[in-house]
Coordinates of C-alpha atoms in Angstrom, one line a residue:
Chain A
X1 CA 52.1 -214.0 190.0
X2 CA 52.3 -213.8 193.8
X3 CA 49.3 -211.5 194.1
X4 CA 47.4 -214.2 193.1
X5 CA 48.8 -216.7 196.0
X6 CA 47.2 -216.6 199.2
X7 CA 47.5 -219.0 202.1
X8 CA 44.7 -221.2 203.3
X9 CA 42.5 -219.8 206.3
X10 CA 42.3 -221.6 209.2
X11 CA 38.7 -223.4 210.3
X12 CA 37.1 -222.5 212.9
X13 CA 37.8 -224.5 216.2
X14 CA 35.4 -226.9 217.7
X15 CA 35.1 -225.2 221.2
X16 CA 34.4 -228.8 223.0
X17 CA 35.2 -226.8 226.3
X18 CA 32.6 -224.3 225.8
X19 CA 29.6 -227.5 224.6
X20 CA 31.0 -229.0 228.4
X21 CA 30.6 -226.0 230.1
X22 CA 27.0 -225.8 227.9
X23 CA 26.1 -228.9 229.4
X24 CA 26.8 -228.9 233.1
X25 CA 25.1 -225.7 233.4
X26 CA 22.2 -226.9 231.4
X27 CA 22.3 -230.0 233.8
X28 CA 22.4 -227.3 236.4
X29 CA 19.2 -225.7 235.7
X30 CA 17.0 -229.3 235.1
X31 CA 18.0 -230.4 239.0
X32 CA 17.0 -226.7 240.1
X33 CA 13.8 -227.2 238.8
X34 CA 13.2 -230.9 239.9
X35 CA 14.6 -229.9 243.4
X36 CA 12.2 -226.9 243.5
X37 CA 9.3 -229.6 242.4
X38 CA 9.7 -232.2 244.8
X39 CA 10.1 -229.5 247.7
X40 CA 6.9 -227.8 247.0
X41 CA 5.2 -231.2 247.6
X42 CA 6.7 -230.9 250.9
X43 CA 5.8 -227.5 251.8
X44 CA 1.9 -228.3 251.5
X45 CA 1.1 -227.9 247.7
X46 CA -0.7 -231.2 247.1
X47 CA 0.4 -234.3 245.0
X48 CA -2.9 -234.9 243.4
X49 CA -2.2 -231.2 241.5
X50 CA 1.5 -231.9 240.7
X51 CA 2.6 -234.9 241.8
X52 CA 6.5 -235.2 242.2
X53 CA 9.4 -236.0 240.4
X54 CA 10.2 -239.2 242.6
X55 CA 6.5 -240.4 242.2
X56 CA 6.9 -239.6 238.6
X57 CA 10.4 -241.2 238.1
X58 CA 9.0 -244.1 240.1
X59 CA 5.6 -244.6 237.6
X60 CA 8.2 -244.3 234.5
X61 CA 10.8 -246.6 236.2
X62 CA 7.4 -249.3 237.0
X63 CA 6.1 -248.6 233.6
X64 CA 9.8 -249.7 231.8
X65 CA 10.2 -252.6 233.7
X66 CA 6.6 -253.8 232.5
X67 CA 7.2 -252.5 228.6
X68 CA 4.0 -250.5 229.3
X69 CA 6.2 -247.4 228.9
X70 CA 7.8 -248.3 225.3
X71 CA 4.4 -249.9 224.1
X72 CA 2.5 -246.5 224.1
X73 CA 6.0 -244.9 223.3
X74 CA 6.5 -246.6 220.0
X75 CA 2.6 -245.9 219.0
X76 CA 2.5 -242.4 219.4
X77 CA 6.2 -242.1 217.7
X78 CA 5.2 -244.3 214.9
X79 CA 2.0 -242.3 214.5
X80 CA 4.1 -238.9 214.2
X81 CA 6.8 -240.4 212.3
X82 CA 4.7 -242.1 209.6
X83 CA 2.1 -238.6 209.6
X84 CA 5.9 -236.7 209.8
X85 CA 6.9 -238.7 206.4
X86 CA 4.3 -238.5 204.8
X87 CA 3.8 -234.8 204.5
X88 CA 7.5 -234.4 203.8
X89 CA 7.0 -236.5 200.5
X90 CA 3.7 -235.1 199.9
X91 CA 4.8 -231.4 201.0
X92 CA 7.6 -230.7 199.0
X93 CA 6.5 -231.9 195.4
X94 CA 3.9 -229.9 196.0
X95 CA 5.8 -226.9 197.2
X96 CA 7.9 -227.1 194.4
X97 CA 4.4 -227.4 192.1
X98 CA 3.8 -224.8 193.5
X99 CA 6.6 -222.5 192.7
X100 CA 6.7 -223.9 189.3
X101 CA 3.2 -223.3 188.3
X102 CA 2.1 -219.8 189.0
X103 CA -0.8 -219.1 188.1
X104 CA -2.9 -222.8 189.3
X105 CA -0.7 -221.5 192.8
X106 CA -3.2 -218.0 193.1
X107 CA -5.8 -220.0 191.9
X108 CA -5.4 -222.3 195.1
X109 CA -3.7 -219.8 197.2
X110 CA -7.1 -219.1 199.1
X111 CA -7.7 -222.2 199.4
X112 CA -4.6 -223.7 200.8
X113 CA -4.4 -220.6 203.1
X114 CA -8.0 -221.2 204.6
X115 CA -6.8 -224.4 205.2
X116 CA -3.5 -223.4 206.8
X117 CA -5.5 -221.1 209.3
X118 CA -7.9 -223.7 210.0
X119 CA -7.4 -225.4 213.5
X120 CA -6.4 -228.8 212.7
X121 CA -7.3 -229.9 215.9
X122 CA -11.0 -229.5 215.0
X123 CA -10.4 -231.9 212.6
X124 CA -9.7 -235.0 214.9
X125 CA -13.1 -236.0 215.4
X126 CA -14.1 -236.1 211.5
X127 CA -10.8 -238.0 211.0
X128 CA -11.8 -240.6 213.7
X129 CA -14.9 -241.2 211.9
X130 CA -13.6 -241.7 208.8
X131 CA -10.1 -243.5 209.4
X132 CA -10.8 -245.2 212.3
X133 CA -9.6 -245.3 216.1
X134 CA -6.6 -247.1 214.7
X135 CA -3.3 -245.9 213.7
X136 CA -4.1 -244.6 210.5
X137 CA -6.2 -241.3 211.9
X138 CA -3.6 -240.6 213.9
X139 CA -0.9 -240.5 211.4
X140 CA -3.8 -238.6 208.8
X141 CA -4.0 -236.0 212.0
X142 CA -0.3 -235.6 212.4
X143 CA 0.0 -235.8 208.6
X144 CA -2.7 -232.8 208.6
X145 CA -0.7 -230.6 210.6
X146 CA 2.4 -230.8 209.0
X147 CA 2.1 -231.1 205.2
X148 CA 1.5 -227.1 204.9
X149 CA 4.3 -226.5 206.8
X150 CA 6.5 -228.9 204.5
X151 CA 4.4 -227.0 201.3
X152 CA 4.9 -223.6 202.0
X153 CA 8.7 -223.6 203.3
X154 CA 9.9 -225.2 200.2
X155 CA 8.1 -222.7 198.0
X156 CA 9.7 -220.0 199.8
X157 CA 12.8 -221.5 199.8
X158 CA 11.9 -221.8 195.6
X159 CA 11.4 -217.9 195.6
X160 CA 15.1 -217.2 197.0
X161 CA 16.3 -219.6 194.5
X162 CA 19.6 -217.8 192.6
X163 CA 18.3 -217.1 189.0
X164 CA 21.8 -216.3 188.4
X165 CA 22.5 -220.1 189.2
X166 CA 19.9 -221.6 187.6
X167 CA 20.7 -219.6 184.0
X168 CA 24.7 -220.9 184.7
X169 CA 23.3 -224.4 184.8
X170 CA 21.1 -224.2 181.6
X171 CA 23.2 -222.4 179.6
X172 CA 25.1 -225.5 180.1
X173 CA 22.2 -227.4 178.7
X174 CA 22.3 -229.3 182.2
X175 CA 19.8 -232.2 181.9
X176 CA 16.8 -231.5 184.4
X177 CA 17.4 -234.8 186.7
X178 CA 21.1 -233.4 187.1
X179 CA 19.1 -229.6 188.1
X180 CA 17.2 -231.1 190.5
X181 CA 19.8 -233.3 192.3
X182 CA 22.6 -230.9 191.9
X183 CA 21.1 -227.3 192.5
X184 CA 17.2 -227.3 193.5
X185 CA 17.1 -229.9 196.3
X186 CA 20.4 -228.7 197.6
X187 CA 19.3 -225.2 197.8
X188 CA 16.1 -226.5 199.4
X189 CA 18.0 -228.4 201.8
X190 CA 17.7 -226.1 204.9
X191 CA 14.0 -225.0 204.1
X192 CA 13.9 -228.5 204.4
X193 CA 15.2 -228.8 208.1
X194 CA 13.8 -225.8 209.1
X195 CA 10.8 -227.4 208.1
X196 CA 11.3 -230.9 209.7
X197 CA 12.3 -229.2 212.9
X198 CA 8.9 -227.2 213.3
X199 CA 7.2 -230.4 211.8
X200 CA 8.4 -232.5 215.0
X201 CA 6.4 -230.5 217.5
X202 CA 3.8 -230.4 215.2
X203 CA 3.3 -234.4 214.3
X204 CA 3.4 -234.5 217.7
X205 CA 0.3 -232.6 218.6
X206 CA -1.4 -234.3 215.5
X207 CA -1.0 -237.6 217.0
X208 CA -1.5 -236.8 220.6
X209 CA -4.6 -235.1 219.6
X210 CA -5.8 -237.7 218.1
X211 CA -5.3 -240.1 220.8
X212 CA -6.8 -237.9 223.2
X213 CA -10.3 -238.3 221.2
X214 CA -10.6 -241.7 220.6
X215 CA -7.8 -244.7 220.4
X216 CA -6.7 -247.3 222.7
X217 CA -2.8 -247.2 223.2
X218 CA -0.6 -244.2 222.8
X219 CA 1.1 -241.9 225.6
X220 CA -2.2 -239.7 224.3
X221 CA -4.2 -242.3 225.5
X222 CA -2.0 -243.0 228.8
X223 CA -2.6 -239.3 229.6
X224 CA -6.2 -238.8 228.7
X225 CA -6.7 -242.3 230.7
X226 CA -4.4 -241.2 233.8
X227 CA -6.1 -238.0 233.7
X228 CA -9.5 -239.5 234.3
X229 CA -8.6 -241.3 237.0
X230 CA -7.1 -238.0 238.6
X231 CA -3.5 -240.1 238.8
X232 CA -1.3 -237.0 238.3
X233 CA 1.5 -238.8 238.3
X234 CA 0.6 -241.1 235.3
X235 CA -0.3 -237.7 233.2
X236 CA 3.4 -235.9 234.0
X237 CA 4.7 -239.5 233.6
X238 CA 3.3 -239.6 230.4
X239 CA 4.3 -235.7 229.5
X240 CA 8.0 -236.8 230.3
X241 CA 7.8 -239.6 228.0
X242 CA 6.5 -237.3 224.7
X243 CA 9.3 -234.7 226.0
X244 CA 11.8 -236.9 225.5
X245 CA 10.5 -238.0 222.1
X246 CA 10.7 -234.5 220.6
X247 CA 14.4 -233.6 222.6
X248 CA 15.1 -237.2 220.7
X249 CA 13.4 -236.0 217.4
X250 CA 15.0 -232.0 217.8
X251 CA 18.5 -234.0 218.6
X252 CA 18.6 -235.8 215.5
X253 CA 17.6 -233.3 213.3
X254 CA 20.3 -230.9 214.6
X255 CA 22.6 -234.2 213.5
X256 CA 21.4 -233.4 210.1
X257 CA 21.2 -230.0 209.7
X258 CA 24.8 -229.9 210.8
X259 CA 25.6 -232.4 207.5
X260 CA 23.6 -231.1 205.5
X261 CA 23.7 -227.2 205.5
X262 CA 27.5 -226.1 207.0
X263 CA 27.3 -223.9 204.2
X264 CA 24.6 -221.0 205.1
X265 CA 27.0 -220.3 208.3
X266 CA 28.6 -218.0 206.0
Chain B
X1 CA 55.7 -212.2 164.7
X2 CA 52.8 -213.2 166.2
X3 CA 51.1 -210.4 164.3
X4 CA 51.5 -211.8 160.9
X5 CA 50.8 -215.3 162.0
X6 CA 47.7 -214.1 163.0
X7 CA 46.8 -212.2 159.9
X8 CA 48.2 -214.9 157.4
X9 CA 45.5 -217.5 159.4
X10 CA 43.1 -214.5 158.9
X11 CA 43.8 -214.6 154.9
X12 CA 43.9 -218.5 154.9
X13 CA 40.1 -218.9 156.7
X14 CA 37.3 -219.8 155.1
X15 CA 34.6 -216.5 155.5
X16 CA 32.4 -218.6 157.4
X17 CA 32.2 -216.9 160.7
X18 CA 32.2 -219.1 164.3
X19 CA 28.9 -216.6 165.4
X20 CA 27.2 -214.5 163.2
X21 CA 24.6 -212.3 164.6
X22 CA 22.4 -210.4 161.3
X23 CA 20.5 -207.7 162.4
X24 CA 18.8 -208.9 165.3
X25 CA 16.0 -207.6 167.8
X26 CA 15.4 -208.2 171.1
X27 CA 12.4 -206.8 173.2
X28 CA 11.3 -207.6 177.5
X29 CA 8.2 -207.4 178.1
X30 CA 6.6 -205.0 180.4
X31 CA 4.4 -206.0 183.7
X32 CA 1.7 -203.9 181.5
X33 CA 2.0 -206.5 178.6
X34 CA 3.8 -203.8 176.3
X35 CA 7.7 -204.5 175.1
X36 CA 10.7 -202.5 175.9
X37 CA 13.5 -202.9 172.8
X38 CA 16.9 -203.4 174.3
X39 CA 18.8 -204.2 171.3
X40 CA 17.8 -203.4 167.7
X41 CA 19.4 -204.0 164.2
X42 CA 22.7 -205.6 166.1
X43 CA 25.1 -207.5 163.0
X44 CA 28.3 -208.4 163.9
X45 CA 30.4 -211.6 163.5
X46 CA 33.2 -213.2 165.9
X47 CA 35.4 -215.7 163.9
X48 CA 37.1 -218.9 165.1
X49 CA 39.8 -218.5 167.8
X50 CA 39.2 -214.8 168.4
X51 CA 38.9 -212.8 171.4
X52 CA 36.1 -210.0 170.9
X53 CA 34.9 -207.5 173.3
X54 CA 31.7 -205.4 173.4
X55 CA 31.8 -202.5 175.5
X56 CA 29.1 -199.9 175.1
X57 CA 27.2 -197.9 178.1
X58 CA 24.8 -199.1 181.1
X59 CA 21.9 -201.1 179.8
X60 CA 22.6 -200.8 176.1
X61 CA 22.2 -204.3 176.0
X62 CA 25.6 -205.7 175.9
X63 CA 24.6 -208.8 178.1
X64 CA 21.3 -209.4 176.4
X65 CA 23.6 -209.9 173.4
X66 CA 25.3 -213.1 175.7
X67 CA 22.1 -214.5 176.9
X68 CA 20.6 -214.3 173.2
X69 CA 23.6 -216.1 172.5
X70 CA 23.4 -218.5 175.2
X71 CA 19.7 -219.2 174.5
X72 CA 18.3 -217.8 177.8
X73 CA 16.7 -215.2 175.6
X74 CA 14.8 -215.4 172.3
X75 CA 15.4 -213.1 169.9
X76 CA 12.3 -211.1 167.4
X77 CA 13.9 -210.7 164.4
X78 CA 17.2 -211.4 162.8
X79 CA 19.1 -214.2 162.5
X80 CA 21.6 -215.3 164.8
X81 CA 24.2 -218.5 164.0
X82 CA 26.6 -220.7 165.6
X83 CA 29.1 -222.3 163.5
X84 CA 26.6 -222.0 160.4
X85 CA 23.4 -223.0 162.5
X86 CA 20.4 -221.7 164.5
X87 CA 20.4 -221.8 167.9
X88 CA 18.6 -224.5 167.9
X89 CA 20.8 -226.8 166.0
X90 CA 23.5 -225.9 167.6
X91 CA 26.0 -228.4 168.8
X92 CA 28.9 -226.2 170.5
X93 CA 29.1 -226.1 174.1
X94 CA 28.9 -222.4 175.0
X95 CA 31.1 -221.4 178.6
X96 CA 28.7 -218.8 180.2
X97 CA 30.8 -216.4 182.9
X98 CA 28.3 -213.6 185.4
X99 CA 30.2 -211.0 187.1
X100 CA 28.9 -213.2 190.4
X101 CA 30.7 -216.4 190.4
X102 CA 27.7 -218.1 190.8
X103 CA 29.3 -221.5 193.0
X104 CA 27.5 -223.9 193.8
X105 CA 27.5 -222.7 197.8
X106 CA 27.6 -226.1 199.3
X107 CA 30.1 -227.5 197.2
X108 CA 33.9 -227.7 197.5
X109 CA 36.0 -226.1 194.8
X110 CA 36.8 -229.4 193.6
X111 CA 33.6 -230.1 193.3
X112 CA 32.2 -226.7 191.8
X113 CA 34.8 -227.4 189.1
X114 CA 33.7 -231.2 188.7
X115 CA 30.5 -230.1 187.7
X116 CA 31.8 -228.5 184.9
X117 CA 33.4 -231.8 183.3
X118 CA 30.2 -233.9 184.2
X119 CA 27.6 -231.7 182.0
X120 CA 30.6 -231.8 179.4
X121 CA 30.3 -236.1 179.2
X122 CA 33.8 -236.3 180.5
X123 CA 34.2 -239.9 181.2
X124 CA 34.1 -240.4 185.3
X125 CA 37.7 -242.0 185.1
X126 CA 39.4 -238.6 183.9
X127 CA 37.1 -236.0 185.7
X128 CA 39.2 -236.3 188.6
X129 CA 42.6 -235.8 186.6
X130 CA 41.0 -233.5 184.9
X131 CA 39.9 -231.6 188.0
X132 CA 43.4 -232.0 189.6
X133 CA 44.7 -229.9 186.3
X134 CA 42.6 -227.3 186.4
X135 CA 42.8 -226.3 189.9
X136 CA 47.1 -226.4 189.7
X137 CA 46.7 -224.2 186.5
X138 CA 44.3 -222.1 188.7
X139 CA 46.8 -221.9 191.2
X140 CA 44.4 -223.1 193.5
X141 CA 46.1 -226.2 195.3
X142 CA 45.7 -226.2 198.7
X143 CA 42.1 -224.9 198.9
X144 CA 40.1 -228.3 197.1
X145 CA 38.0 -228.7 199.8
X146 CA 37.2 -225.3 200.8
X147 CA 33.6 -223.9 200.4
X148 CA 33.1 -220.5 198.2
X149 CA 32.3 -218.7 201.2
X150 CA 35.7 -219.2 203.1
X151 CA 37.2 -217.8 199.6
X152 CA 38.3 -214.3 198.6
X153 CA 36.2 -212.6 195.4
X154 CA 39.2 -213.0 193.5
X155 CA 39.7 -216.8 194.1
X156 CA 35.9 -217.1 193.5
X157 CA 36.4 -216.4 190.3
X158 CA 39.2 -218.7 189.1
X159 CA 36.7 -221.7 190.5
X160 CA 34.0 -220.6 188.5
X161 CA 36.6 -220.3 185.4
X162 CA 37.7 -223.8 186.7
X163 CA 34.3 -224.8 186.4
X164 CA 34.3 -223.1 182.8
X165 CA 36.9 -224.8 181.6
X166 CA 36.2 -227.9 183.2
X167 CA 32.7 -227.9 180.3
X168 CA 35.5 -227.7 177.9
X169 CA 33.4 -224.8 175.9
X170 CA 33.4 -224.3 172.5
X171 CA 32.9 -220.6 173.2
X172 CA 32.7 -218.2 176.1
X173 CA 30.6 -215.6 176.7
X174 CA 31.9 -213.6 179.5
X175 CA 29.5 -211.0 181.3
X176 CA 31.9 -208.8 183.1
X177 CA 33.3 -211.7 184.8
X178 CA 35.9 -209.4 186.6
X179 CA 33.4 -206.4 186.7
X180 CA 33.2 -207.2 190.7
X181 CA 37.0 -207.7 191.0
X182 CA 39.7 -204.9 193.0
X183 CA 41.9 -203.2 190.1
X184 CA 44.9 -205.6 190.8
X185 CA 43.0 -208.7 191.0
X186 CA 41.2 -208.1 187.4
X187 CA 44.7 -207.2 185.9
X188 CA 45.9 -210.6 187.3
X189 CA 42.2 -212.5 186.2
X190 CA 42.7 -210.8 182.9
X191 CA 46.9 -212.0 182.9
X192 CA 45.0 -215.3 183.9
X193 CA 42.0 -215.3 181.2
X194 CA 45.0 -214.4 177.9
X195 CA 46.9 -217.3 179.2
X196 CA 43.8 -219.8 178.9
X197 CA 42.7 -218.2 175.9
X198 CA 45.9 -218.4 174.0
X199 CA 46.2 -222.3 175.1
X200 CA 42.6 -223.1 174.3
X201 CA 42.4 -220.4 171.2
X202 CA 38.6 -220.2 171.3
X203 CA 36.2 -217.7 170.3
X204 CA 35.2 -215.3 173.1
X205 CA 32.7 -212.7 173.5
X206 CA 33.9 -210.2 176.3
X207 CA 31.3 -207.9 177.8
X208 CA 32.7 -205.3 179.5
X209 CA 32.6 -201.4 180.6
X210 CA 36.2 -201.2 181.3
X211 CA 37.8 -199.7 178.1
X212 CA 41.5 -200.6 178.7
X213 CA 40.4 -204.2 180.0
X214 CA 38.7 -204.3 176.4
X215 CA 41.6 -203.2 174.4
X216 CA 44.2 -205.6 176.7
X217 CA 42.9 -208.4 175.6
X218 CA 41.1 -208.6 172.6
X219 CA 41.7 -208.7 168.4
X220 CA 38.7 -206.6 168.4
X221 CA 36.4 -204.3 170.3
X222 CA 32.8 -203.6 169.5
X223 CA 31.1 -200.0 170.5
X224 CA 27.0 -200.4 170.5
X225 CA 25.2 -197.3 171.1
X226 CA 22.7 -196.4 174.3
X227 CA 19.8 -198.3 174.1
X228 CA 18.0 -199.9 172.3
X229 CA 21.8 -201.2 171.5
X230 CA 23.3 -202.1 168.0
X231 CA 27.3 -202.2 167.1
X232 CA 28.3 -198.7 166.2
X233 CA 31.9 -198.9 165.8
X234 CA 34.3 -201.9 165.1
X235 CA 37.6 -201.4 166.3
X236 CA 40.6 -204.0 165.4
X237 CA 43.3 -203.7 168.4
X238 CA 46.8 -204.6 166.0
X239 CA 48.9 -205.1 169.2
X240 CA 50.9 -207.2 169.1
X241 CA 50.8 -210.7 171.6
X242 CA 51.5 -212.1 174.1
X243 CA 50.5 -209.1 175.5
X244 CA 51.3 -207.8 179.3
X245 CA 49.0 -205.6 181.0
X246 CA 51.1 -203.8 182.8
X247 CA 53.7 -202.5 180.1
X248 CA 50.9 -202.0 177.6
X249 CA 49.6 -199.2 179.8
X250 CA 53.1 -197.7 178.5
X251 CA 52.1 -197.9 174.7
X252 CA 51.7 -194.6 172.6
X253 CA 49.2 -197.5 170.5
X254 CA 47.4 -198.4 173.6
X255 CA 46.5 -195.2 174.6
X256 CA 45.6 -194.0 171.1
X257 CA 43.0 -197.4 170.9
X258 CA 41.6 -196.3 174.2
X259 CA 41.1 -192.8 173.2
X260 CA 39.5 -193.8 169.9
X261 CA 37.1 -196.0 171.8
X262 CA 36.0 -193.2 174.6
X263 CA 35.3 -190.5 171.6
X264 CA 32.8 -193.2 170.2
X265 CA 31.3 -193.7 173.2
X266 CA 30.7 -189.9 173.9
X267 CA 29.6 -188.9 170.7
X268 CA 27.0 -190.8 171.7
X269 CA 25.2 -192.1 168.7

């Protein structure tokens, strides 16, 4: 009987000394590069090329205390976000469509692919002249770039999908609701994030894009409109503001991934 | 004692057999549209409460013979039963066991076994108890919230018999469930399986390639031929239970069964 008893491993530890060392040094590295910024201002390269990060911290600080700053903010995030949701429950039905039903999959496989390649970018003006200059081509432009991503990670993450599993579970006569809750979506999950974390960046551009082209509010705008004015402090004011979305955006979905899929660290 | 229990029971049941299989085919198709015949002409019945292997060589079809039975795989021709009915009628809850555990990876042993109750309607209020049970009869306190991944092969395996008996089959099939195992931990699974077996006493298809595995725990063993596969041989193992697998390697009967069963399976058929 005793070669059967075993003790129980010990978990991993959580190393918080290594993630504070992690983060001074990374702290480190961020005032290197604003310190090497502001100096070459004052060794002759020009502000109207780059500015400075005191000019810039100064426009962001002005641009808060007026609620300029979080108007534009919450456009273009609401823009991504919706375009961002969207695909994702678009995407994945039709990723797992498309895993389920082979043959109409070649069929379309050119199809989707052509579209895939095409530069979605292009695509801005057409969707400005048929959605609008409101929010609603924006989040079709961010939803544009995304949705294949969300479509063909999920049917890849279909074709790695353990047969062995799924034959367990219907040789158990499990009902298809309990399937899909209880072995297809989990087994999706980190095709999932993987996908969400590329899809950030991407409903960005989609939405910034489309701001750029034609709209009237939206750090896109704020840039394009800065830009024009040659205020090179209002573009990398504006730059700073979108970075900090996607850290914000890359942050939370590292929450998730960290809840959701412990399990493929094995 | 034992023994004759056993085969007064035998003399006392109705003929009816638990799973009847009557001369069945089974064919995969080929990427080229043709068929390849894996098992052909395959009869043999398993009755209720007994413990039946099928040991036969690589890819004669043994495990097609589990998945017919499991309805993953249709058969041509033939008739196969459950309890007196086609696969299709059938009622019983049929325990499926791979040689990979097949966990859910995400999933806690607790909750790996859980599953097993939920597809078998266990009413929410006694899964847990239920649950609890299994995994002290498992020997597997202690390790309820641990992942598969952080488990040893071995352990693996008594979560995803947990989970077996958790769907409180009718019958198991078992593909090689130990097949993957380290010599000492497949004597122990096999210790393990007999003593679920002989408190559950239901029918069980074991598919195996181990001989002495085959003749340690079952009533009978089934030979089938290279492929395509049909029962060539069946051999009744009269030892007597509970059985021990350690002192039965020390049988004159053992080794005569085990013999027997390797002179079938090189002559060949």
């Amino acid at each position: 009987m005793t070669d059967l008893a075993q003790t129980a491993p010990a978990l991993p530890a959580s190393g918080t000394r290594r993630s504070l060392k992690l983060a001074r040094d990374r702290l480190l590295v961020l005032v290197l590069i604003l310190a090497a910024w502001e100096s070459a201002g004052h060794l002759g390269v020009s502000e109207i090329w780059i500015s400075s990060p005191s000019a810039v911290g100064e426009r962001l600080w002005t641009l808060a205390l007026s609620g300029e700053l979080f108007v534009h903010m919450q456009r273009t995030l609401t823009e991504a976000a919706l375009g961002l949701a969207l695909a994702f429950a678009v995407g994945v039905p039709i990723g797992i469509a498309m895993a389920r039903y082979k043959y109409a999959n070649e069929v379309a496989e050119p199809f989707i692919m052509a579209l895939y390649s095409l530069p979605r970018v292009a695509l801005a003006p057409l969707f400005i002249i048929w959605f609008g200059i409101d929010l609603f081509s924006k989040v079709m432009m961010a939803f544009s770039t995304v949705i294949f991503i969300f479509m063909l990670n999920i049917h890849e993450g279909l074709k790695t999908i353990d047969r062995d599993l799924v034959d367990l579970f219907r040789t158990m006569r499990a009902p298809r609701a309990l399937m899909l809750s209880k072995v297809i979506l989990p087994w999706l999950a980190p095709w999932v994030i993987a996908s969400l974390r590329i899809g950030i960046g991407l409903s960005l551009i989609g939405a910034v894009v489309a701001e750029l082209i034609g709209s009237s509010a939206g750090l896109g705008w704020y840039i394009e409109n800065s830009a024009g004015r040659l205020d090179t402090t209002g573009v990398f004011a504006g730059l700073v503001a979108l970075t900090a979305i996607a850290a914000g955006g890359n942050l939370l979905v590292a929450r998730l991934e960290k809840r959701i899929s412990g399990w493929r660290a094995a | 004692m034992n023994a004759v229990a056993r085969h007064l029971h035998h003399d006392a049941a109705p003929t009816k057999p638990k799973i009847g299989f009557e001369g069945v085919d089974v064919a995969y198709p080929t990427p080229e549209g043709g068929r390849i015949p894996v098992v052909s002409e395959a009869s043999f019945a398993v009755g209720k409460g007994e413990f039946v292997s099928i040991v036969g060589p690589s890819g004669c079809g043994k495990s097609t013979v589990l998945r017919v039975l499991s309805g993953l795989l249709a058969h041509e021709k033939g008739t196969v039963r459950i309890n007196g009915r086609s696969l299709e009628e059938n009622r019983e809850r049929i325990g499926f066991m791979f040689q990979r555990d097949t966990l859910l990876p995400w999933a806690s042993v607790a909750d790996n076994i859980r599953i097993g109750a939920e597809l078998a309607n266990i009413a929410h209020e006694r899964r847990d108890a239920r649950v609890a049970e299994l995994i002290g009869f498992l020997r597997l306190s202690g390790f309820e919230k641990h992942r598969p991944h952080q488990l040893s092969g071995g352990m693996r395996q008594r979560v995803a018999l947990g989970r077996l008996l958790a769907f409180e089959p009718h019958i198991y099939l078992l593909d090689e469930p130990f097949g993957a195992l380290d010599a000492q931990t497949k004597i122990a699974m096999g210790r393990e399986l007999l003593r679920v077996w002989s408190e559950y006493k239901r029918s069980v298809i074991f598919v195996t390639h181990d001989i002495e595995e085959a003749v340690t725990l079952s009533d009978r063993v089934l030979v089938m031929s290279p492929r395509p596969g049909h029962i060539v041989r069946d051999i009744a193992v009269d030892l007597p239970r509970p059985r021990d697998p350690k002192q039965l390697r020390k049988d004159a009967r053992f080794a005569d069964l085990v013999d027997a069963i390797w002179s079938e399976l090189d002559a060949g058929h």
